[in-house]
Amino acid sequence: MLRFPAAAAARRGFTLVELLVVIAIIGMLVGLLLPAVQQAREAARRIQCTNNLKQIGLAMHNYHDVYTSFPSSRTADTAVWSVSILPQLEGGNLAELYDYDLDWNEGTNLDLKTLMPASYECPSNPSGGDVLSVNGFQTTDYAVLRNATAWDQHESLFQGNDFRRMRDITDGTSHTCMVYESAGRSDWYVNGRQNPGRSGYNHTYGTEKDPWTSSQNAGWMFACEVDLNAAGDDMTAVYWSTGNRVINVSNWFGAPYSFHPGGIQMGMADGSVRFVSETVSMDTIKALTSINGGEVLGAF
Amino acid sequence: MVARFATVARRRRVAGPLMRCSGLSLACLLLAGCGGDDAWHAETQPVQGKITINGQPPAGAVVTLYPTGAEFDVRESKPWGVVGPDGIYQLRTYEKGDGAPRGEYDVTIVWRENPSIPGSPDMLSGAYDEPTESQWSVTIEEDQTELPPIEVTGAKVAENPRRQMQRPSPFEEPEVQ
């Protein structure tokens, strides 16, 4: 008589232990899932960025097929690479808007300010598609090399007014950088911080070099160290050609910078796309940036 | 009644460790994705040194240590330091003030006219920038915080190093102040 109601009461609902176990299991699953979702999203963005670099690489190759040379990175008598390859990026109509008789910042060429193709934009860039505050131009998240890292000895693929050809790449096209990430250039980033004070980066450079149709949408890969103050809102010192860091230090002067954790993506001259880690050595960077250095490039 | 109390007590005893367990494992899972980025760093210890060139402290010069043996990390890092107005430099490898790993090094000295400008020329004309021709080797032992002082004598400090560059700098005066 006494046992029966007790058993009925025990079956009426969930016990504390059962509830706790269920909550713990749900907690574990959420704990597993949340970081995985974030990483999957970043992986997807990175793959889209890889695709952009691949498209640019193919466009460069098609340009080479048509004109028997790569485009130039300066506008001495033609447009910058990011405008020159537009017909090869299915941007023929956009290319027709560009008047090659004018400078990039004159007359009707100003109409292209905000018409940058989506292929020039890395989806990981939080300010993707934004315009430079000084002149209203959009900026590409990709750049070409205007100088080799060992600039006093070797040459890069897009140096000066030269139109390099495939045969000039004596180091081998799979060992030579063609286009790489210099992302977020509508703003100035240092070690992941956006615009940490303006005292060090005069915007004249951004006006002339960073716009997507500008005279020289190109950069370089030199070791650089930027010290910020304790609050992280201003620069205390800059050291160029010093230290051990090249990648993801700052995006000024078209330096290699991306919003992918751990490194940047790089399109090689053969059209392949590699992920280059922040931990590569200076010797590897020098070998990648030169077209005629004769270096032996190991695995990286 | 006694039996029921005992059951509740037993349940409490079970629930306590279970809750702690699940909380702990949850914390582990959440933390698993973080950290570990610096695993490739070598262990460093704070080290400083003093240098004079022709008896004067070369403020703004950069002293770099090249490992003579095997590289100590995958990036082939070279510890470096900027000379202050008193001639003292603090070495850094991964971040400001972290020092250098133990080991043997060749020392190079480069004194750029203005290090905050890319491609600024060396006022010592590259006389001391080759690790293979270095006149100074140093060893950083355990618990060592001072390097032996370096005294450079008879160095030619160029007044206008830009004119002596063999190849013109490709950096057409980018505006950095």
Coordinates of C-alpha atoms in Angstrom, one line a residue:
Chain A
M1 CA 0.0 0.0 0.0
L2 CA 2.8 2.4 0.8
R3 CA 5.0 1.5 -2.1
F4 CA 2.6 2.1 -4.9
P5 CA 2.0 5.9 -4.6
A6 CA 5.7 6.4 -4.0
A7 CA 6.5 4.7 -7.3
A8 CA 3.8 6.7 -9.1
A9 CA 5.3 10.0 -7.7
A10 CA 8.8 9.1 -9.0
R11 CA 7.5 8.6 -12.5
R12 CA 5.6 11.9 -12.6
G13 CA 8.4 14.0 -14.2
F14 CA 12.1 14.4 -14.8
T15 CA 14.5 14.2 -11.9
L16 CA 17.1 16.8 -11.2
V17 CA 19.9 14.5 -12.4
E18 CA 18.1 13.8 -15.7
L19 CA 17.6 17.5 -16.4
L20 CA 21.2 18.2 -15.6
V21 CA 22.5 15.5 -17.9
V22 CA 20.3 16.7 -20.7
I23 CA 21.5 20.3 -20.2
A24 CA 25.1 19.2 -20.0
I25 CA 24.8 17.3 -23.3
I26 CA 23.1 20.2 -25.0
G27 CA 25.8 22.5 -23.7
M28 CA 28.5 20.2 -25.0
L29 CA 26.9 20.1 -28.4
V30 CA 26.6 23.8 -28.6
G31 CA 30.1 24.2 -27.4
L32 CA 31.3 22.0 -30.2
L33 CA 29.1 23.6 -32.8
L34 CA 29.6 27.3 -32.3
P35 CA 33.4 27.5 -33.0
A36 CA 32.9 25.0 -35.9
V37 CA 30.3 27.2 -37.5
Q38 CA 32.5 30.3 -37.2
Q39 CA 35.4 28.4 -38.7
A40 CA 33.3 27.0 -41.5
R41 CA 32.1 30.5 -42.4
E42 CA 35.7 31.7 -42.5
A43 CA 36.7 28.7 -44.6
A44 CA 34.0 29.5 -47.0
R45 CA 35.1 33.1 -47.3
R46 CA 38.7 32.0 -47.8
I47 CA 37.6 29.7 -50.6
Q48 CA 35.8 32.6 -52.3
C49 CA 38.9 34.7 -51.9
T50 CA 40.9 31.9 -53.5
N51 CA 38.5 31.9 -56.3
N52 CA 38.9 35.7 -56.8
L53 CA 42.7 35.3 -57.0
K54 CA 42.2 32.4 -59.4
Q55 CA 40.0 34.6 -61.6
I56 CA 42.5 37.4 -61.6
G57 CA 45.3 34.9 -62.4
L58 CA 43.3 33.5 -65.4
A59 CA 42.5 37.0 -66.6
M60 CA 46.2 37.9 -66.4
H61 CA 47.0 34.8 -68.5
N62 CA 44.3 35.6 -71.0
Y63 CA 45.7 39.2 -71.2
H64 CA 49.1 37.7 -71.9
D65 CA 47.6 35.6 -74.7
V66 CA 46.1 38.6 -76.3
Y67 CA 48.9 41.2 -75.9
T68 CA 51.9 38.8 -75.4
S69 CA 52.8 40.4 -72.1
F70 CA 51.4 40.9 -68.6
P71 CA 49.8 44.3 -67.9
S72 CA 51.8 47.1 -66.3
S73 CA 51.3 48.4 -62.7
R74 CA 51.7 52.0 -63.8
T75 CA 49.8 54.3 -66.0
A76 CA 52.6 55.9 -68.0
D77 CA 50.7 55.3 -71.3
T78 CA 48.1 52.7 -70.4
A79 CA 45.8 51.7 -67.5
V80 CA 46.8 50.0 -64.3
W81 CA 46.6 46.1 -64.2
S82 CA 43.2 46.2 -62.4
V83 CA 41.7 48.1 -65.3
S84 CA 43.7 46.5 -68.1
I85 CA 42.4 43.0 -67.3
L86 CA 38.7 44.0 -67.0
P87 CA 37.8 42.6 -70.5
Q88 CA 39.2 39.3 -69.4
L89 CA 37.1 39.4 -66.1
E90 CA 33.9 39.8 -68.1
G91 CA 34.1 43.5 -67.4
G92 CA 34.2 44.6 -71.0
N93 CA 31.4 47.1 -70.6
L94 CA 33.2 48.6 -67.6
A95 CA 36.4 48.8 -69.5
E96 CA 34.7 50.7 -72.3
L97 CA 33.8 53.4 -69.7
Y98 CA 37.5 54.0 -69.1
D99 CA 39.1 56.6 -71.3
Y100 CA 42.8 55.5 -71.9
D101 CA 43.6 59.0 -73.2
L102 CA 43.0 60.5 -69.7
D103 CA 44.7 59.9 -66.4
W104 CA 42.9 57.7 -64.0
N105 CA 41.7 60.6 -61.9
E106 CA 40.6 62.9 -64.7
G107 CA 37.2 63.5 -66.4
T108 CA 35.0 60.6 -67.1
N109 CA 37.4 58.1 -65.5
L110 CA 36.1 59.4 -62.2
D111 CA 32.8 57.6 -63.0
L112 CA 34.5 54.3 -62.2
K113 CA 35.1 55.3 -58.6
T114 CA 32.5 52.9 -57.1
L115 CA 32.1 50.4 -60.0
M116 CA 34.8 48.0 -58.8
P117 CA 34.1 44.4 -59.8
A118 CA 33.2 42.0 -57.0
S119 CA 36.2 39.8 -57.9
Y120 CA 38.5 42.4 -56.5
E121 CA 36.9 42.2 -53.0
C122 CA 37.8 39.6 -50.4
P123 CA 34.7 38.5 -48.4
S124 CA 36.7 38.4 -45.2
N125 CA 37.3 42.2 -45.3
P126 CA 34.9 43.8 -42.8
S127 CA 35.0 47.1 -44.7
G128 CA 34.8 45.4 -48.2
G129 CA 33.6 47.8 -50.9
D130 CA 34.0 50.9 -48.7
V131 CA 35.5 54.0 -50.3
L132 CA 38.6 56.0 -49.4
S133 CA 37.5 59.0 -47.4
V134 CA 39.8 61.3 -49.3
N135 CA 38.6 60.8 -52.8
G136 CA 35.6 58.3 -52.8
F137 CA 37.4 55.5 -54.7
Q138 CA 36.9 51.9 -53.8
T139 CA 40.1 49.9 -53.2
T140 CA 41.0 46.4 -54.3
D141 CA 41.9 43.8 -51.7
Y142 CA 44.5 42.5 -54.1
A143 CA 47.8 44.0 -55.2
V144 CA 50.7 43.2 -57.5
L145 CA 54.4 43.6 -56.6
R146 CA 56.0 46.9 -57.7
N147 CA 59.4 45.7 -56.3
A148 CA 61.1 42.6 -55.3
T149 CA 61.9 42.3 -51.6
A150 CA 65.6 42.2 -52.5
W151 CA 64.9 45.3 -54.7
D152 CA 68.6 46.2 -55.1
Q153 CA 69.4 42.8 -56.6
H154 CA 66.4 41.4 -58.3
E155 CA 63.2 42.4 -60.1
S156 CA 59.5 41.7 -59.6
L157 CA 56.8 40.9 -62.1
F158 CA 55.1 44.3 -62.2
Q159 CA 58.0 46.7 -61.8
G160 CA 57.9 50.2 -63.1
N161 CA 56.4 50.8 -66.6
D162 CA 57.7 47.4 -67.8
F163 CA 55.5 44.9 -69.5
R164 CA 56.9 41.6 -68.4
R165 CA 56.4 38.4 -70.4
M166 CA 56.1 34.8 -69.2
R167 CA 59.7 34.1 -70.5
D168 CA 61.1 36.8 -68.1
I169 CA 60.1 34.7 -65.1
T170 CA 63.3 32.6 -65.0
D171 CA 62.6 31.5 -61.4
G172 CA 59.6 29.5 -62.7
T173 CA 56.0 30.7 -62.7
S174 CA 54.9 28.4 -59.9
H175 CA 57.6 30.0 -57.6
T176 CA 56.8 33.6 -58.4
C177 CA 54.2 35.8 -56.9
M178 CA 51.8 37.5 -59.3
V179 CA 49.0 38.9 -57.2
Y180 CA 48.5 38.8 -53.4
E181 CA 46.2 40.1 -50.7
S182 CA 46.6 43.6 -49.4
A183 CA 43.1 43.9 -48.0
G184 CA 41.1 46.6 -46.4
R185 CA 43.0 49.5 -47.9
S186 CA 40.0 51.9 -47.7
D187 CA 41.2 52.1 -44.1
W188 CA 44.6 51.7 -42.5
Y189 CA 45.1 48.6 -40.4
V190 CA 47.9 47.7 -38.1
N191 CA 48.0 44.3 -36.4
G192 CA 44.2 44.0 -36.8
R193 CA 43.4 47.5 -35.5
Q194 CA 41.6 49.8 -37.7
N195 CA 43.0 53.4 -38.1
P196 CA 45.1 53.5 -35.0
G197 CA 45.8 57.2 -35.2
R198 CA 46.7 59.0 -38.4
S199 CA 50.0 60.5 -37.3
G200 CA 52.2 58.0 -39.2
Y201 CA 50.3 57.5 -42.5
N202 CA 50.0 60.6 -44.6
H203 CA 47.0 60.0 -46.8
T204 CA 48.7 61.3 -50.0
Y205 CA 50.0 57.8 -50.6
G206 CA 46.5 56.4 -50.2
T207 CA 45.1 59.0 -52.6
E208 CA 47.6 58.2 -55.3
K209 CA 48.2 54.5 -55.0
D210 CA 45.3 52.8 -53.2
P211 CA 42.3 53.6 -55.5
W212 CA 41.3 50.6 -57.6
T213 CA 41.9 52.3 -60.9
S214 CA 44.9 54.4 -59.6
S215 CA 48.2 55.0 -61.3
Q216 CA 49.8 52.2 -59.3
N217 CA 47.7 49.7 -57.6
A218 CA 50.7 47.8 -56.3
G219 CA 52.8 47.3 -53.3
W220 CA 55.9 45.5 -51.8
M221 CA 56.8 43.0 -49.1
F222 CA 59.3 44.4 -46.8
A223 CA 59.9 43.5 -43.2
C224 CA 58.2 46.1 -41.0
E225 CA 57.5 46.6 -37.4
V226 CA 54.9 49.1 -36.1
D227 CA 54.8 49.8 -32.4
L228 CA 51.5 51.1 -31.0
N229 CA 51.0 52.9 -27.7
A230 CA 49.5 51.0 -24.8
A231 CA 46.0 52.1 -25.7
G232 CA 46.6 51.0 -29.3
D233 CA 45.3 54.2 -30.8
D234 CA 48.5 55.8 -32.0
M235 CA 51.9 54.8 -33.4
T236 CA 55.0 55.2 -31.3
A237 CA 57.6 53.9 -33.8
V238 CA 57.9 52.4 -37.3
Y239 CA 60.9 50.4 -38.5
W240 CA 61.1 49.5 -42.2
S241 CA 63.4 46.7 -43.5
T242 CA 63.8 45.7 -39.8
G243 CA 62.6 42.7 -37.8
N244 CA 61.1 39.4 -38.8
R245 CA 57.5 40.2 -39.8
V246 CA 56.2 40.9 -43.3
I247 CA 52.7 39.4 -43.5
N248 CA 49.7 40.9 -41.6
V249 CA 51.6 43.7 -40.0
S250 CA 49.9 46.6 -41.8
N251 CA 48.2 47.2 -45.1
W252 CA 49.9 50.5 -45.9
F253 CA 51.9 50.9 -49.2
G254 CA 50.2 47.8 -50.5
A255 CA 51.9 45.6 -48.0
P256 CA 50.7 42.0 -47.6
Y257 CA 47.7 42.0 -45.3
S258 CA 44.6 39.8 -45.0
F259 CA 41.7 39.1 -42.6
H260 CA 42.3 35.4 -42.8
P261 CA 43.8 34.1 -39.6
G262 CA 47.5 33.1 -39.9
G263 CA 48.5 34.4 -43.3
I264 CA 47.6 35.7 -46.7
Q265 CA 46.6 34.1 -50.0
M266 CA 48.9 34.5 -53.0
G267 CA 48.2 33.9 -56.7
M268 CA 51.3 32.6 -58.4
A269 CA 52.3 33.5 -61.9
D270 CA 51.2 30.0 -63.2
G271 CA 47.6 30.8 -62.0
S272 CA 47.7 28.6 -58.8
V273 CA 46.7 30.0 -55.5
R274 CA 48.7 29.4 -52.3
F275 CA 48.1 30.2 -48.7
V276 CA 51.3 31.8 -47.3
S277 CA 51.7 31.6 -43.6
E278 CA 52.8 34.5 -41.4
T279 CA 55.7 32.3 -40.2
V280 CA 57.5 32.0 -43.6
S281 CA 61.1 33.2 -43.5
M282 CA 62.5 36.3 -45.1
D283 CA 64.4 34.1 -47.6
T284 CA 61.2 32.5 -48.8
I285 CA 59.6 36.0 -49.2
K286 CA 62.6 37.1 -51.2
A287 CA 62.4 34.1 -53.4
L288 CA 58.7 34.4 -54.0
T289 CA 58.8 38.1 -54.9
S290 CA 61.7 38.0 -57.4
I291 CA 61.3 36.8 -61.0
N292 CA 65.0 36.3 -61.7
G293 CA 66.6 35.7 -58.3
G294 CA 67.7 32.1 -59.0
E295 CA 66.8 31.1 -55.5
V296 CA 66.0 27.5 -54.6
L297 CA 62.6 27.6 -53.0
G298 CA 61.8 24.9 -50.5
A299 CA 58.4 23.9 -49.2
F300 CA 56.6 26.7 -47.5
Chain B
M1 CA 10.2 8.7 4.9
V2 CA 13.7 7.7 5.8
A3 CA 14.1 5.9 2.6
R4 CA 13.0 8.9 0.5
F5 CA 15.4 11.2 2.3
A6 CA 18.2 8.8 1.5
T7 CA 17.3 8.8 -2.2
V8 CA 17.4 12.5 -2.4
A9 CA 20.7 12.6 -0.6
R10 CA 22.1 10.0 -3.0
R11 CA 20.8 12.0 -5.9
R12 CA 22.5 15.2 -4.6
R13 CA 25.8 13.3 -4.2
V14 CA 25.5 12.1 -7.8
A15 CA 24.5 15.5 -9.2
G16 CA 27.4 17.4 -7.6
P17 CA 30.3 15.7 -9.4
L18 CA 28.2 15.3 -12.6
M19 CA 27.5 19.0 -12.8
R20 CA 31.1 19.9 -12.0
C21 CA 32.2 17.4 -14.7
S22 CA 30.0 18.8 -17.4
G23 CA 30.9 22.3 -16.5
L24 CA 34.6 21.4 -16.8
S25 CA 34.3 19.6 -20.0
L26 CA 32.2 22.5 -21.5
A27 CA 34.9 24.9 -20.5
C28 CA 37.5 22.6 -22.1
L29 CA 35.5 22.5 -25.3
L30 CA 35.1 26.2 -25.5
L31 CA 38.7 26.9 -24.8
A32 CA 39.9 24.2 -27.3
G33 CA 39.5 26.6 -30.2
C34 CA 41.5 29.4 -28.6
G35 CA 45.3 29.8 -28.1
G36 CA 48.0 27.6 -29.5
D37 CA 48.9 30.2 -32.2
D38 CA 52.3 30.9 -30.6
A39 CA 53.3 27.3 -30.3
W40 CA 56.1 27.8 -32.8
H41 CA 57.8 30.5 -30.8
A42 CA 61.1 29.7 -29.2
E43 CA 61.5 30.5 -25.5
T44 CA 63.1 33.9 -25.0
Q45 CA 64.7 35.8 -22.1
P46 CA 65.1 39.6 -21.8
V47 CA 68.6 40.6 -23.0
Q48 CA 70.1 44.1 -23.6
G49 CA 73.4 45.4 -24.7
K50 CA 75.3 48.6 -25.3
I51 CA 77.0 49.9 -28.4
T52 CA 79.1 52.9 -29.4
I53 CA 80.3 54.0 -32.9
N54 CA 83.4 56.1 -32.8
G55 CA 82.7 56.7 -29.1
Q56 CA 79.2 58.0 -29.6
P57 CA 75.9 56.2 -29.1
P58 CA 74.3 55.6 -32.5
A59 CA 70.7 56.4 -31.6
G60 CA 68.3 54.8 -34.0
A61 CA 70.7 52.1 -35.3
V62 CA 69.4 48.5 -35.4
V63 CA 71.5 45.7 -34.0
T64 CA 70.5 42.3 -35.3
L65 CA 71.6 38.9 -34.1
Y66 CA 71.9 36.1 -36.6
P67 CA 72.0 32.6 -35.2
T68 CA 75.3 30.9 -36.1
G69 CA 74.0 27.4 -35.8
A70 CA 70.6 26.0 -36.5
E71 CA 67.6 28.4 -36.7
F72 CA 65.6 28.4 -33.5
D73 CA 62.2 28.6 -35.1
V74 CA 60.4 27.9 -38.3
R75 CA 60.3 31.6 -39.3
E76 CA 64.1 31.8 -39.0
S77 CA 63.7 34.8 -36.7
K78 CA 66.6 37.1 -36.0
P79 CA 66.5 38.9 -32.6
W80 CA 66.9 42.7 -33.1
G81 CA 67.0 45.9 -31.1
V82 CA 66.9 49.6 -31.7
V83 CA 69.7 51.6 -30.0
G84 CA 68.4 54.4 -27.7
P85 CA 70.0 57.8 -27.2
D86 CA 72.1 56.2 -24.3
G87 CA 73.5 53.5 -26.6
I88 CA 71.5 50.7 -25.0
Y89 CA 69.4 48.4 -27.1
Q90 CA 66.8 45.9 -25.8
L91 CA 66.5 42.8 -27.9
R92 CA 63.1 41.6 -29.3
T93 CA 62.2 38.5 -31.3
Y94 CA 58.4 38.2 -31.3
E95 CA 57.2 41.3 -29.5
K96 CA 58.6 44.4 -27.9
G97 CA 60.9 43.6 -25.0
D98 CA 60.7 39.8 -25.1
G99 CA 64.5 39.4 -25.6
A100 CA 66.1 36.5 -27.4
P101 CA 66.5 32.8 -27.1
R102 CA 69.7 31.2 -25.8
G103 CA 72.4 30.5 -28.4
E104 CA 75.3 31.8 -30.4
Y105 CA 74.9 34.7 -32.7
D106 CA 76.7 36.9 -35.2
V107 CA 76.0 40.6 -34.8
T108 CA 75.2 43.0 -37.6
I109 CA 74.7 46.8 -37.3
V110 CA 72.6 48.9 -39.7
W111 CA 72.1 52.6 -39.1
R112 CA 69.4 53.9 -41.3
E113 CA 69.0 57.6 -42.0
N114 CA 65.3 57.4 -41.2
P115 CA 64.0 54.0 -40.3
S116 CA 60.4 55.1 -40.6
I117 CA 60.8 55.7 -44.3
P118 CA 60.9 52.5 -46.5
G119 CA 64.2 52.0 -48.3
S120 CA 66.1 54.5 -46.2
P121 CA 69.8 54.1 -46.8
D122 CA 72.4 52.9 -44.3
M123 CA 74.6 55.6 -42.9
L124 CA 77.4 53.0 -42.4
S125 CA 77.1 52.1 -46.1
G126 CA 76.5 48.5 -45.3
A127 CA 79.9 48.0 -43.7
Y128 CA 78.5 46.0 -40.8
D129 CA 75.3 44.4 -42.3
E130 CA 76.7 41.0 -43.4
P131 CA 76.4 38.3 -40.7
T132 CA 79.1 36.2 -42.5
E133 CA 81.6 39.1 -42.2
S134 CA 80.6 40.0 -38.7
Q135 CA 83.4 41.0 -36.3
W136 CA 81.3 40.3 -33.2
S137 CA 79.9 36.9 -32.0
V138 CA 77.9 36.7 -28.8
T139 CA 76.6 33.9 -26.8
I140 CA 73.4 34.2 -24.7
E141 CA 73.6 31.9 -21.8
E142 CA 70.9 30.9 -19.4
D143 CA 70.0 33.8 -17.0
Q144 CA 72.2 36.2 -19.0
T145 CA 70.6 39.6 -19.4
E146 CA 73.6 41.7 -20.6
L147 CA 75.6 41.3 -23.8
P148 CA 79.2 42.4 -23.8
P149 CA 79.5 46.1 -25.0
I150 CA 80.3 46.6 -28.7
E151 CA 82.7 49.5 -29.5
V152 CA 83.0 50.3 -33.2
T153 CA 86.0 52.5 -34.0
G154 CA 87.1 54.0 -37.3
A155 CA 83.6 53.7 -38.8
K156 CA 82.8 56.0 -41.7
V157 CA 79.4 57.6 -41.0
A158 CA 78.1 59.0 -44.2
E159 CA 76.7 62.5 -44.2
N160 CA 74.4 62.0 -47.2
P161 CA 74.0 58.2 -47.7
R162 CA 71.4 58.6 -50.4
R163 CA 74.1 59.8 -52.8
Q164 CA 76.2 56.8 -52.3
M165 CA 73.6 54.2 -53.1
Q166 CA 74.5 52.0 -55.9
R167 CA 71.0 51.7 -57.3
P168 CA 68.5 54.5 -57.0
S169 CA 65.8 53.7 -54.4
P170 CA 62.5 52.7 -55.9
F171 CA 60.6 54.5 -53.2
E172 CA 59.8 57.9 -54.5
E173 CA 59.6 59.6 -51.1
P174 CA 56.5 58.0 -49.7
E175 CA 55.1 60.5 -47.1
V176 CA 55.7 59.0 -43.7
Q177 CA 56.6 61.3 -40.9

